[in-house]
PDB file of C-alpha atoms and ligand atoms in Angstrom:
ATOM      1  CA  UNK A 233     -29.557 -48.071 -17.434  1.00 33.00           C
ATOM      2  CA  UNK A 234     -26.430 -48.889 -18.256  1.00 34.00           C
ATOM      3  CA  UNK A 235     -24.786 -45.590 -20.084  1.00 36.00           C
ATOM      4  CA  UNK A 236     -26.450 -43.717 -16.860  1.00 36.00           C
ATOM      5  CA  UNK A 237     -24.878 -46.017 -14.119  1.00 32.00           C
ATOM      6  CA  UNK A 238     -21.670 -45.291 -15.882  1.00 34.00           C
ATOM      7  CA  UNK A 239     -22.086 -41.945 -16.141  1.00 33.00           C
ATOM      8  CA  UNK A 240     -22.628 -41.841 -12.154  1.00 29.00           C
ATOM      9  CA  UNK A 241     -19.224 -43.892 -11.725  1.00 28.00           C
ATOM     10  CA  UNK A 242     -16.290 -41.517 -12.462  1.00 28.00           C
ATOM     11  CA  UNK A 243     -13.134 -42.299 -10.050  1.00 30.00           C
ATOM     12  CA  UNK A 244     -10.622 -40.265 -11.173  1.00 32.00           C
ATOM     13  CA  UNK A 245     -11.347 -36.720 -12.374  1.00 33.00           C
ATOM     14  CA  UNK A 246      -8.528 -35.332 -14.034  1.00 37.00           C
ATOM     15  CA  UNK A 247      -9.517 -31.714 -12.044  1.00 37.00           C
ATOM     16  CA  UNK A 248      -9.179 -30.715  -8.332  1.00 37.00           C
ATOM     17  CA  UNK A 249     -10.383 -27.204  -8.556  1.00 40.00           C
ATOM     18  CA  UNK A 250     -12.447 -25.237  -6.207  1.00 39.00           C
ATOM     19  CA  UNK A 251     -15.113 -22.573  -6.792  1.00 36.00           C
ATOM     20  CA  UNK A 252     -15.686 -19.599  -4.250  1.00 33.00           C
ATOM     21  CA  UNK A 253     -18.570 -17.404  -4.851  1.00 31.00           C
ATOM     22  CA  UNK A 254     -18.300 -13.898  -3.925  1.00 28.00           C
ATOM     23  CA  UNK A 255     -20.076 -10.663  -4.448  1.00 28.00           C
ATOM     24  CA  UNK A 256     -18.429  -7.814  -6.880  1.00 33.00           C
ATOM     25  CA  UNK A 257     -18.272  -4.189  -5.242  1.00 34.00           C
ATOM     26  CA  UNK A 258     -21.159  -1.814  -6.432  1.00 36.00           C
ATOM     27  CA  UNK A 259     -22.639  -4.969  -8.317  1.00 39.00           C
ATOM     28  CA  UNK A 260     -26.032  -6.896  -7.843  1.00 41.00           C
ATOM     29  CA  UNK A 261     -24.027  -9.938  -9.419  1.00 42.00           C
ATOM     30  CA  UNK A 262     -22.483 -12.538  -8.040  1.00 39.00           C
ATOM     31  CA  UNK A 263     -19.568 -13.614  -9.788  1.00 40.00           C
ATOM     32  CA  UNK A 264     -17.608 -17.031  -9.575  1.00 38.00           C
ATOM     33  CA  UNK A 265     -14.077 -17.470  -9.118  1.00 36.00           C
ATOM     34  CA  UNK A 266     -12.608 -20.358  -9.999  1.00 40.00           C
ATOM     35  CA  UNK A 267      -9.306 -21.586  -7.692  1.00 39.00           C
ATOM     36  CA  UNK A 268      -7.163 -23.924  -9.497  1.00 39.00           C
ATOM     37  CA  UNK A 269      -4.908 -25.771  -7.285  1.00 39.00           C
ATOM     38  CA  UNK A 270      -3.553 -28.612  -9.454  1.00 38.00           C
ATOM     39  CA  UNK A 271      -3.941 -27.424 -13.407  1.00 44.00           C
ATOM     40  CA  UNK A 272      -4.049 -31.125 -14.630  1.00 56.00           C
ATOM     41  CA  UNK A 273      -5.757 -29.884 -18.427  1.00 64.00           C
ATOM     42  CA  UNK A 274      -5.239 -33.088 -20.442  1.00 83.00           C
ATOM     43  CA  UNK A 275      -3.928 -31.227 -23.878  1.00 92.00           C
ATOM     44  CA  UNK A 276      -5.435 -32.274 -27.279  1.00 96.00           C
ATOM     45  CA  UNK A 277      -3.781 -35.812 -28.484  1.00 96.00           C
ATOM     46  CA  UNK A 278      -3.146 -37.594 -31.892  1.00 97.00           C
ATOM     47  CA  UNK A 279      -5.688 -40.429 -31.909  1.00 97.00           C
ATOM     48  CA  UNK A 280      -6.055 -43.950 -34.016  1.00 96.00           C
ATOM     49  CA  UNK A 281      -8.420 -46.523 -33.771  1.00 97.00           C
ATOM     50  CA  UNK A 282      -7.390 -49.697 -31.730  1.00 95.00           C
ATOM     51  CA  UNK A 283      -9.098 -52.112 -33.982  1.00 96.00           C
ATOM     52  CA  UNK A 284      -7.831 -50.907 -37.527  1.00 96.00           C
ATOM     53  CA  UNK A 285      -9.272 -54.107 -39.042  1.00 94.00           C
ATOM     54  CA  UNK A 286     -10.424 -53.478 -42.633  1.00 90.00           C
ATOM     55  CA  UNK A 287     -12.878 -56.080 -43.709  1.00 93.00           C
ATOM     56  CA  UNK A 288     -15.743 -55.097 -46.280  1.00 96.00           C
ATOM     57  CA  UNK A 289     -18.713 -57.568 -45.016  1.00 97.00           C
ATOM     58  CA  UNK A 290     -18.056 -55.804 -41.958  1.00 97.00           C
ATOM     59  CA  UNK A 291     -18.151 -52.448 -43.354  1.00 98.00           C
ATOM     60  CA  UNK A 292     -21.767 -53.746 -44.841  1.00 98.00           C
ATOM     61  CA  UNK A 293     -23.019 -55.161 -42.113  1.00 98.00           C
ATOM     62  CA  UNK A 294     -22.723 -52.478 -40.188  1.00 98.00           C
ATOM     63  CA  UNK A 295     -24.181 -50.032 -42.704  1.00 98.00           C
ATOM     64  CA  UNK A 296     -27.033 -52.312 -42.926  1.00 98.00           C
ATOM     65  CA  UNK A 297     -27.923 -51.852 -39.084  1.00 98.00           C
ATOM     66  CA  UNK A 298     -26.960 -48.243 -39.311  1.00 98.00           C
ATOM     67  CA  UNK A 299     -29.618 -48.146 -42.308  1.00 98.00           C
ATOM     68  CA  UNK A 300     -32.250 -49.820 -40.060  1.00 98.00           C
ATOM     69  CA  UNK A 301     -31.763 -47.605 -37.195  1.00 98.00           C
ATOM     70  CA  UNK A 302     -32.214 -44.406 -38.947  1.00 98.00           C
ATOM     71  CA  UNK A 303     -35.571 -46.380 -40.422  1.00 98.00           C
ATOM     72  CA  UNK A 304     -36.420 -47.057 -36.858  1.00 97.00           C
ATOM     73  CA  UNK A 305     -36.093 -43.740 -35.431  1.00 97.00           C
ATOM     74  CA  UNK A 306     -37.420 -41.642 -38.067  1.00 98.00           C
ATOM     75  CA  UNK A 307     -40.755 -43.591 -37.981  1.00 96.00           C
ATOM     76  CA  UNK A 308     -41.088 -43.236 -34.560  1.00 96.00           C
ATOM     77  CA  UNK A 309     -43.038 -41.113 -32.079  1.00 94.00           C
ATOM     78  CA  UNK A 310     -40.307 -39.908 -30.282  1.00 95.00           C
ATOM     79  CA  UNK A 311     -38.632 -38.359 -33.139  1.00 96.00           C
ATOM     80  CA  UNK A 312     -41.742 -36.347 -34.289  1.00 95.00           C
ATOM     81  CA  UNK A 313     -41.948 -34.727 -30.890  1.00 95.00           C
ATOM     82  CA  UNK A 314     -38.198 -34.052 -30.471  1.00 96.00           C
ATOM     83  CA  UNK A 315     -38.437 -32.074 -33.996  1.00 97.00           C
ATOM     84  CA  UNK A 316     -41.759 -30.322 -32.950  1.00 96.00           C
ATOM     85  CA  UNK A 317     -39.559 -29.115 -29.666  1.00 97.00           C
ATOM     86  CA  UNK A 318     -36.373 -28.374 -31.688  1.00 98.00           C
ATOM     87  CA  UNK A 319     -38.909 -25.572 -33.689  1.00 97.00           C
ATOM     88  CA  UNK A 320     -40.250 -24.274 -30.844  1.00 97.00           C
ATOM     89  CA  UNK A 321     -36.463 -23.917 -28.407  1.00 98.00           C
ATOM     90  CA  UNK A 322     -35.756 -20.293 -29.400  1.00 97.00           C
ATOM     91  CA  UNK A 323     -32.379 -21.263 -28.127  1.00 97.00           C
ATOM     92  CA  UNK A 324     -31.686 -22.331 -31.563  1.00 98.00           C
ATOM     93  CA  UNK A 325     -32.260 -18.974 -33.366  1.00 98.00           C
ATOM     94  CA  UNK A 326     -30.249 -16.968 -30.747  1.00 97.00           C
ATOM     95  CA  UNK A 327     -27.085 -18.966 -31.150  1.00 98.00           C
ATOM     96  CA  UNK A 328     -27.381 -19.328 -34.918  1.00 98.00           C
ATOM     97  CA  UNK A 329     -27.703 -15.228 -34.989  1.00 97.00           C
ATOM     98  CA  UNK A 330     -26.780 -13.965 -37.792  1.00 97.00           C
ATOM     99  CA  UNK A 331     -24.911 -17.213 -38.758  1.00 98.00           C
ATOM    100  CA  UNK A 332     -26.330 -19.988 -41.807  1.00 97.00           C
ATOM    101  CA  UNK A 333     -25.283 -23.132 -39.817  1.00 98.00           C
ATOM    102  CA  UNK A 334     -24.316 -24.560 -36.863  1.00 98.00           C
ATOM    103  CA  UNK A 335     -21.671 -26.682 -36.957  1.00 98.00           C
ATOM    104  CA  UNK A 336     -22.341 -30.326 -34.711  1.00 98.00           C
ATOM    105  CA  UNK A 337     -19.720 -32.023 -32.220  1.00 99.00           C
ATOM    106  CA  UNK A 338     -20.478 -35.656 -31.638  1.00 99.00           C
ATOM    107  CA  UNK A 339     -18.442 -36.408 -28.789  1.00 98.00           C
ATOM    108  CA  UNK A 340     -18.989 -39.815 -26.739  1.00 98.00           C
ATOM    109  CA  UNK A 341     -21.007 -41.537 -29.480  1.00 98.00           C
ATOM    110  CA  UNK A 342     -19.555 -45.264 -28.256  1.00 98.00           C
ATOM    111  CA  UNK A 343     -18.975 -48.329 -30.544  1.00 98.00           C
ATOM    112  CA  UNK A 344     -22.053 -48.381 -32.901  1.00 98.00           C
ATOM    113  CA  UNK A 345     -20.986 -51.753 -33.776  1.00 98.00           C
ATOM    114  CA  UNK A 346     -21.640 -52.923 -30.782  1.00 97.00           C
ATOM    115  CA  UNK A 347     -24.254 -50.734 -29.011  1.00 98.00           C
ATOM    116  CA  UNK A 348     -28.079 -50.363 -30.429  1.00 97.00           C
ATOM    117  CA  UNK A 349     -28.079 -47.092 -27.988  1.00 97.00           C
ATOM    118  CA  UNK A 350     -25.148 -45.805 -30.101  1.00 98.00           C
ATOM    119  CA  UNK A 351     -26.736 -46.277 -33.459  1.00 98.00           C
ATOM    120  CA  UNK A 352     -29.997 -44.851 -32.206  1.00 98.00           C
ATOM    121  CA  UNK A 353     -28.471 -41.568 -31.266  1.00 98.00           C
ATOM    122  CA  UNK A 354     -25.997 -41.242 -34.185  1.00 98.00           C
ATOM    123  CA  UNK A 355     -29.132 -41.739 -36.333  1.00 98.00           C
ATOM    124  CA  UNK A 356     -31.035 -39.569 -34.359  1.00 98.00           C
ATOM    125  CA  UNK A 357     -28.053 -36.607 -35.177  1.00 98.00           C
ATOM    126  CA  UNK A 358     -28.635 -38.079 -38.789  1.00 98.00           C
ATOM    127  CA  UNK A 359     -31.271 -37.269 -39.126  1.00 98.00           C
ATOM    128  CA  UNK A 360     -31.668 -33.813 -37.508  1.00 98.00           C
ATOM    129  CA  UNK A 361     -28.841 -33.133 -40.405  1.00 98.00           C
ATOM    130  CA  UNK A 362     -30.837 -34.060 -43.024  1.00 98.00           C
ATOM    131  CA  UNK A 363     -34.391 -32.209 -41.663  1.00 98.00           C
ATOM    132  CA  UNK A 364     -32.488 -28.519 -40.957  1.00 98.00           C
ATOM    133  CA  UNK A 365     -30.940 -26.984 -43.753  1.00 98.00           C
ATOM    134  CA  UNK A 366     -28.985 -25.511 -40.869  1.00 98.00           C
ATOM    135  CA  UNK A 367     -27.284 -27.818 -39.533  1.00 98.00           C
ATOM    136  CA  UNK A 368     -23.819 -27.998 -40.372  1.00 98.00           C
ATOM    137  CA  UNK A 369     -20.756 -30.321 -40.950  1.00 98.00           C
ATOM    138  CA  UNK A 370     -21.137 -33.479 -38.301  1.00 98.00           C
ATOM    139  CA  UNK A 371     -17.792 -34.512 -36.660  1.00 98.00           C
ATOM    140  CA  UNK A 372     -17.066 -37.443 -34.395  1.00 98.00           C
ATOM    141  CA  UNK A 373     -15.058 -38.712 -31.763  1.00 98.00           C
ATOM    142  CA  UNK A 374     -14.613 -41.594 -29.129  1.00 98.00           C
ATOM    143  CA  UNK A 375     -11.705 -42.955 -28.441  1.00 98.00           C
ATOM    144  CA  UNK A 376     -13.486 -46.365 -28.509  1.00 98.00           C
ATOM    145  CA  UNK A 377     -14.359 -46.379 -32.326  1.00 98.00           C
ATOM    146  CA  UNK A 378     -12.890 -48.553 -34.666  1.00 98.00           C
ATOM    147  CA  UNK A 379     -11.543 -48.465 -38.131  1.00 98.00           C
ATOM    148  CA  UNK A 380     -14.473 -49.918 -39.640  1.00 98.00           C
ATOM    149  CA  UNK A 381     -16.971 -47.571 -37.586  1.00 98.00           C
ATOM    150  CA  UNK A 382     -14.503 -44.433 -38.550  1.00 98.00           C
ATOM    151  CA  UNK A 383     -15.219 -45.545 -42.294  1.00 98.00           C
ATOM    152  CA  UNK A 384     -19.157 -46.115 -42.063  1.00 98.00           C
ATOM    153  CA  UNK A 385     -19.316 -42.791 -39.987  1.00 98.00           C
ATOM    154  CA  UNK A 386     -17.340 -41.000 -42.989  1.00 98.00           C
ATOM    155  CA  UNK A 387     -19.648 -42.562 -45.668  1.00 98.00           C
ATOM    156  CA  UNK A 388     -22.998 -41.487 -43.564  1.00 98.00           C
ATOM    157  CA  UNK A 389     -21.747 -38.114 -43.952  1.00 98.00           C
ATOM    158  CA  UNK A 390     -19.723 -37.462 -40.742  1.00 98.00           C
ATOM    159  CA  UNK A 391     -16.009 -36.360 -39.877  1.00 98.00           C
ATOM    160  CA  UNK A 392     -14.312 -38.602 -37.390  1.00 98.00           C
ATOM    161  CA  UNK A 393     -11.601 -36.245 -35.721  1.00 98.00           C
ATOM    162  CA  UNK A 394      -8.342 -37.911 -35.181  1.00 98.00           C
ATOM    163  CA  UNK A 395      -7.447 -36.324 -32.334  1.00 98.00           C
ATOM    164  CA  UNK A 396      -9.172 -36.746 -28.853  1.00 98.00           C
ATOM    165  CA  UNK A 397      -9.686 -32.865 -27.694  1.00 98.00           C
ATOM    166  CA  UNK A 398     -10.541 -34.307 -24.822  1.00 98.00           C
ATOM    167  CA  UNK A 399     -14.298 -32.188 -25.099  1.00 98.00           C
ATOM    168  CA  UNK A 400     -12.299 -29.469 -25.440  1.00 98.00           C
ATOM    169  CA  UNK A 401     -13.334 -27.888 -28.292  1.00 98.00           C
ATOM    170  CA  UNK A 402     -13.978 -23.892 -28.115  1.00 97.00           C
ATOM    171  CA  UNK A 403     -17.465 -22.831 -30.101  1.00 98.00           C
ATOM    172  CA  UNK A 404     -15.791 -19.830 -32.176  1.00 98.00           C
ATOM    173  CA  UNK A 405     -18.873 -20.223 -33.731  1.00 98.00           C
ATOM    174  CA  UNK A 406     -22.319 -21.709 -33.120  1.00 98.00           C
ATOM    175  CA  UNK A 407     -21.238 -25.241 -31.847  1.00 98.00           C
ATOM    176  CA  UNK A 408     -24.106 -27.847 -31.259  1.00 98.00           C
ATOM    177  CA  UNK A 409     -21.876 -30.361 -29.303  1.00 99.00           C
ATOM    178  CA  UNK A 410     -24.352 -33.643 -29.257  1.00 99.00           C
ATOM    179  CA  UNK A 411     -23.125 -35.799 -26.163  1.00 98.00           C
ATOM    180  CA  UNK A 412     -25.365 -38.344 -25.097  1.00 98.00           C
ATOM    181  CA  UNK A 413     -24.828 -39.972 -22.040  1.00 98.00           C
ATOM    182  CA  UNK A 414     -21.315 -38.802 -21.741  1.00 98.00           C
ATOM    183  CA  UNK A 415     -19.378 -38.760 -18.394  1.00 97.00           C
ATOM    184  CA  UNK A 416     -19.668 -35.656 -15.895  1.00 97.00           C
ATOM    185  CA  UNK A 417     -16.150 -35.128 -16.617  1.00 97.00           C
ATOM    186  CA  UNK A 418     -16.656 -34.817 -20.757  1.00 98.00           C
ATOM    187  CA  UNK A 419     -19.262 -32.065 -20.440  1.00 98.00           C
ATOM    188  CA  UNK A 420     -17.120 -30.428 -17.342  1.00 96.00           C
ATOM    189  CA  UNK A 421     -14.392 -29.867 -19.606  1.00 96.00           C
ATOM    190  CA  UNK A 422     -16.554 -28.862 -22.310  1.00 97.00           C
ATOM    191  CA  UNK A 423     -17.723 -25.934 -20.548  1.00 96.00           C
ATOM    192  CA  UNK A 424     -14.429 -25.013 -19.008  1.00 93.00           C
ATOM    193  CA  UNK A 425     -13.318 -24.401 -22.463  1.00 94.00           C
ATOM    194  CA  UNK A 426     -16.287 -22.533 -22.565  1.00 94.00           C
ATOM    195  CA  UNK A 427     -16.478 -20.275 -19.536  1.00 90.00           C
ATOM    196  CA  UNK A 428     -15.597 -16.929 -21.558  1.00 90.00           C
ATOM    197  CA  UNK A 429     -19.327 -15.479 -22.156  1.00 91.00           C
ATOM    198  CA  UNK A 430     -18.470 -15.190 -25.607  1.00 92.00           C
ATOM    199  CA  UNK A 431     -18.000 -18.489 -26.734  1.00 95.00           C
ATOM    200  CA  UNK A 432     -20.519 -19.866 -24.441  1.00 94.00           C
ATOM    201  CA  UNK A 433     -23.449 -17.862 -26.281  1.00 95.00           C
ATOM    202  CA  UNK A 434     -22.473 -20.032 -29.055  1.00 97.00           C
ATOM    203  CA  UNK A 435     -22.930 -23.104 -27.315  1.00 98.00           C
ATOM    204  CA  UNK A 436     -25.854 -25.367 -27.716  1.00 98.00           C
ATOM    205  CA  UNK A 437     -25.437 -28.891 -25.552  1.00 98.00           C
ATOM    206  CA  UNK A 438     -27.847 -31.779 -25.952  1.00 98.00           C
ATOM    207  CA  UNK A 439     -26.772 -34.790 -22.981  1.00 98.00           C
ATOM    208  CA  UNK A 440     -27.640 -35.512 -19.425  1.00 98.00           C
ATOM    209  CA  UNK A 441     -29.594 -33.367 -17.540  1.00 97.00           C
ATOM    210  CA  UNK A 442     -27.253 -30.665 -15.884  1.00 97.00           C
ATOM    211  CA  UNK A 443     -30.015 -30.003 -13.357  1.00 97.00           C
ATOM    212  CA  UNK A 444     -30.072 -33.794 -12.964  1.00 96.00           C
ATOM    213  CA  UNK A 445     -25.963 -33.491 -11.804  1.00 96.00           C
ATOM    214  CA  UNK A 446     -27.339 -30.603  -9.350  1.00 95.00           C
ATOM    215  CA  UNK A 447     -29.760 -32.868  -7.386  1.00 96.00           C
ATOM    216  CA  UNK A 448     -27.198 -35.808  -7.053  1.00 95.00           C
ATOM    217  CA  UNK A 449     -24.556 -32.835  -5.757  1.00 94.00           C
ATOM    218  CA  UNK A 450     -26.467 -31.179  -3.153  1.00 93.00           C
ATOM    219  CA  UNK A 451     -28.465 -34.361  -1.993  1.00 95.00           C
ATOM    220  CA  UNK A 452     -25.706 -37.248  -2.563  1.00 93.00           C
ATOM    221  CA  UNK A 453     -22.313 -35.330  -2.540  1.00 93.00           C
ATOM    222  CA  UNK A 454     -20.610 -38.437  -4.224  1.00 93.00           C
ATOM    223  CA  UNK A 455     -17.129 -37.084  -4.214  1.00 93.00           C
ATOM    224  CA  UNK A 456     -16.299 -38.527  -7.622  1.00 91.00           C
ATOM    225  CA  UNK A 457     -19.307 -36.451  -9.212  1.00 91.00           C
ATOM    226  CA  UNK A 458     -18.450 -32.922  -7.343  1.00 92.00           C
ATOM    227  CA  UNK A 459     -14.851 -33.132  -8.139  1.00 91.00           C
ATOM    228  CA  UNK A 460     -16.150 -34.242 -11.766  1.00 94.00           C
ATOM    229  CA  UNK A 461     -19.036 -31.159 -12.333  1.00 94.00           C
ATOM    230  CA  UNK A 462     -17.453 -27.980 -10.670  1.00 93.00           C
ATOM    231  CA  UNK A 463     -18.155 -25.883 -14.000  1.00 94.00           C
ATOM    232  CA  UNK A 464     -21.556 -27.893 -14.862  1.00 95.00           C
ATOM    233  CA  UNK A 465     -22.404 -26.548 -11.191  1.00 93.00           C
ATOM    234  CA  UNK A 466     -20.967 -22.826 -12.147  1.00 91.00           C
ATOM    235  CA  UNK A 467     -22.986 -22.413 -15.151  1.00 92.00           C
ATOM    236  CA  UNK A 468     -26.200 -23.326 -14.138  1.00 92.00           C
ATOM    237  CA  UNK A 469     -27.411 -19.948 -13.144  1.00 88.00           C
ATOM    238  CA  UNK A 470     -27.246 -19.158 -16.941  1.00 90.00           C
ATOM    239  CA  UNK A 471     -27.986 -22.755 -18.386  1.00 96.00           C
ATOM    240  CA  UNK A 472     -31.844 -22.890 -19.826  1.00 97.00           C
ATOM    241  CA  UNK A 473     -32.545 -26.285 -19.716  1.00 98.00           C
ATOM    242  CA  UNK A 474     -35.444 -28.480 -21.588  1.00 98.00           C
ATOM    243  CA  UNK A 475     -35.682 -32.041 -21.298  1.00 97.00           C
ATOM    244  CA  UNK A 476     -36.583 -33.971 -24.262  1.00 96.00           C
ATOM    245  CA  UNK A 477     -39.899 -35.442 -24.538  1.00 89.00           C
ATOM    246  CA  UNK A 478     -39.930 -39.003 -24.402  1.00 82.00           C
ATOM    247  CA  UNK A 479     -43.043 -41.039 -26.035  1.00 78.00           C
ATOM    248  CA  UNK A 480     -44.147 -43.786 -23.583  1.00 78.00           C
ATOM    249  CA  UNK A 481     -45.241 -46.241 -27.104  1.00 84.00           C
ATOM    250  CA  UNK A 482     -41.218 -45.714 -27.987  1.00 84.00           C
ATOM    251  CA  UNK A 483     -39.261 -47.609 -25.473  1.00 81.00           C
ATOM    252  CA  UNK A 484     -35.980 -45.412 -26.319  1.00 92.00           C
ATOM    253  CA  UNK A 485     -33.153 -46.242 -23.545  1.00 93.00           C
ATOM    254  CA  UNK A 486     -30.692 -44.816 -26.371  1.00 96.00           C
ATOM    255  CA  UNK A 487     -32.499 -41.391 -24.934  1.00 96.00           C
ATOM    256  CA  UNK A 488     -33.231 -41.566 -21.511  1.00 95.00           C
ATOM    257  CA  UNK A 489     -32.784 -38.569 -19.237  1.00 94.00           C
ATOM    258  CA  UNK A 490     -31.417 -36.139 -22.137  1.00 97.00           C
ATOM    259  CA  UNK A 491     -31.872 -32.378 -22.239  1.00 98.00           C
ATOM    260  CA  UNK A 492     -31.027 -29.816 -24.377  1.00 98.00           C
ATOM    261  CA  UNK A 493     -29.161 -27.056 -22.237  1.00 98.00           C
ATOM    262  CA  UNK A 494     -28.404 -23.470 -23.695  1.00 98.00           C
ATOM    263  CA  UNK A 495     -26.508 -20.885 -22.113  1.00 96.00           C
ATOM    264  CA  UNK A 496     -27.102 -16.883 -21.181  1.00 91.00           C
ATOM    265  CA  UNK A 497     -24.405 -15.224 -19.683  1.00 87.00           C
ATOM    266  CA  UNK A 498     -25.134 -11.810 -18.764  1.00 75.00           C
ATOM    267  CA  UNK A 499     -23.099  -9.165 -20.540  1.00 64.00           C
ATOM    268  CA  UNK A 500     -20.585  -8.881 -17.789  1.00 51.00           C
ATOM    269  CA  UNK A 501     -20.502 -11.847 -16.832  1.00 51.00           C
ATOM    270  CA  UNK A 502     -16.680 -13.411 -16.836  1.00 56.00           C
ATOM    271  CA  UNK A 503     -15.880 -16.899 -14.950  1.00 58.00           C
ATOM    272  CA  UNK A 504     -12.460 -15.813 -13.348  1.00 40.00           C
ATOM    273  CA  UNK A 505      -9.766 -18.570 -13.154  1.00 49.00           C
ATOM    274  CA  UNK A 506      -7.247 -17.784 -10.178  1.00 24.00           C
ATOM    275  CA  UNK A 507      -3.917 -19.878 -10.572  1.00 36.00           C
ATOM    276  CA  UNK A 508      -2.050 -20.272  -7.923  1.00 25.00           C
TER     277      UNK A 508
HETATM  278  C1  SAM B 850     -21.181 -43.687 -20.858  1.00 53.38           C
HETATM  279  S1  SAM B 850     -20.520 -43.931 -22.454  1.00 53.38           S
HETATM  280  C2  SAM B 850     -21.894 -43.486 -23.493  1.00 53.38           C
HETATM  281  C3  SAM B 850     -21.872 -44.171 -24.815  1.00 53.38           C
HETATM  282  C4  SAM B 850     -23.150 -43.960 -25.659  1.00 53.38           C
HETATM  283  N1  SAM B 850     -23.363 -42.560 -25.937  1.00 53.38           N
HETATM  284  C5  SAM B 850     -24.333 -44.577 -24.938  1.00 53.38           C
HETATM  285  O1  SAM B 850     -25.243 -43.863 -24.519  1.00 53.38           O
HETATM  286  O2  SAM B 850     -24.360 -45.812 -24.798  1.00 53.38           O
HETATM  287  C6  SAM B 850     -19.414 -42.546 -22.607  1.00 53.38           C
HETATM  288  C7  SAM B 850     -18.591 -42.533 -23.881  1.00 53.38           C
HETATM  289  O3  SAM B 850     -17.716 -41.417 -23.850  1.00 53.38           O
HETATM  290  C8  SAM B 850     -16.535 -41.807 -24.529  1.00 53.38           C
HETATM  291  N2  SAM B 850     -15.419 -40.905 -24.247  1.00 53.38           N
HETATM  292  C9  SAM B 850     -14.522 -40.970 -23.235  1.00 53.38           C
HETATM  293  N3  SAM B 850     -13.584 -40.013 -23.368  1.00 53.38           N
HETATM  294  C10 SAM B 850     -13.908 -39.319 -24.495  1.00 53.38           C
HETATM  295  C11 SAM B 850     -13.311 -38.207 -25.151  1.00 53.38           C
HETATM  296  N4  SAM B 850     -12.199 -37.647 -24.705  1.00 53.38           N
HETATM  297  N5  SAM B 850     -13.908 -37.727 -26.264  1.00 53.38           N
HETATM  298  C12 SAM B 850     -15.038 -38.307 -26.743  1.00 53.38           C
HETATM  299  N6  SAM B 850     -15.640 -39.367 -26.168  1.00 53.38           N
HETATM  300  C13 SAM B 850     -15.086 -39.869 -25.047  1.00 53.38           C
HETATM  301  C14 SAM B 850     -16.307 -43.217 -24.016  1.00 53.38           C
HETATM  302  O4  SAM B 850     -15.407 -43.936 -24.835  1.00 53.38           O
HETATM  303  C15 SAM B 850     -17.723 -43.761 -24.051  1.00 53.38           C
HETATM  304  O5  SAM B 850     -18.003 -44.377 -25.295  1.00 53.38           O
END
């Protein structure tokens, strides 16, 4: 599909690092060093919409559709088994700890306007909002949305950030970042915001399948996707992954290939980061 196909086409990742694995003295674990040789980090950035168009029947419109999505969703099959599997992922409990909520990061959402996939998985987040008592404040970002998305998003509920973080964003708390179909490189940088074990114990990640990424690596090598996933790659030894369950009577696209990934880092486990 098409969101997939896209996600397989990154050209320019904005990392070249390299990651050595060696073995720690007096210690059954490996640990992972990570060798930066060109510390491109795109810093956080001041963001407004391209299209700042302000026009009410638009506004309507596309609350309307918005309204009929959430309809569509929440009376389908698929969304009665991905809330029976949300209750049983213990993953859930151990983030939220001793914590009420868990805040939710919509990154990569795409124009809703334009895109039925987009308004099926913002609905679907919707939705899980209004079902958990738990779940926390909702923001958004893409840098594609426009004004009159921004202002629909804001009156289902949501925050739209204005400032692309670039997937950034450090879970200080429990974090469930909600990134469907996103590019390698969004999730990559996710986690290397992440890599302290700390923050990612508070880390819950629903998007493509990381152990998807692994198979294309070691059987394709596609040099965009390597250079794109070097910390999707690192983490996996602690990533529990569980793909969602997709109904065969719902013909979801919107959902295709989409896991729910939670992370254990042992104790002592640190991902070192040697500048050169
Ligand atoms: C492959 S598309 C997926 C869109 C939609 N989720 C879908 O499944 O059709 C990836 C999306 O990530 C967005 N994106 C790119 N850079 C981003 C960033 N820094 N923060 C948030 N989203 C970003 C793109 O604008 C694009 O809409």
């Amino acid at each position: 599909m098409a969101a997939c196909a896209k996600t397989l086409s990154i050209e320019e990742p904005t990392l070249t690092e390299e990651w050595t694995v060696v073995l720690s003295r007096g210690r059954k674990h490996r640990r992972y060093f990570l060798k930066t040789e060109t510390p491109k980090q795109q810093q956080p950035q001041p963001w407004v919409p391209v299209d700042v168009e302000i026009n009410p029947k638009r506004e309507l419109k596309l609350m309307q559709r918005m309204q009929n999505s959430i309809k569509r969703v929440e009376s389908s099959q698929f969304y009665h088994s991905f809330l029976d599997q949300i209750q049983m992922l213990d993953g859930f409990p151990r983030v939220l700890g001793s914590e009420l909520m868990m805040q939710v990061v919509i990154y990569g959402i795409g124009n809703i306007e334009g895109s039925e996939s987009s308004r099926l998985q913002l609905s679907l987040a919707i939705l899980m909002k209004r079902r958990f008592s738990w779940i926390g404040n909702m923001e958004v970002f893409d840098p594609v949305l426009s004004a009159t998305e921004c202002r629909v998003l804001e009156a289902l509920g949501c925050t739209v950030l204005m400032v692309n973080e670039h997937g950034r964003r450090q879970a200080l708390k429990p974090t469930l970042f909600f990134m469907p179909h996103c590019e390698a490189e969004l999730y990559n940088n996710l986690l290397q915001a992440n890599r302290d074990a700390k923050l990612l114990n508070n880390v819950v990640l629903f998007g493509n399948s990381f152990r998807a990424y692994e198979q294309i690596v070691v059987d394709f090598k596609p040099p965009n996707i390597v250079n794109s996933s070097q910390h999707i790659m690192a983490v996996q030894r602690f990533t529990n992954e569980f793909k969602i369950y997709k109904s065969l009577k719902d013909n979801f696209e919107a959902f295709n290939e989409q896991s729910w990934h939670f992370f254990n880092p042992e104790d002592d486990t640190v991902l070192y980061r040697i500048d050169k």
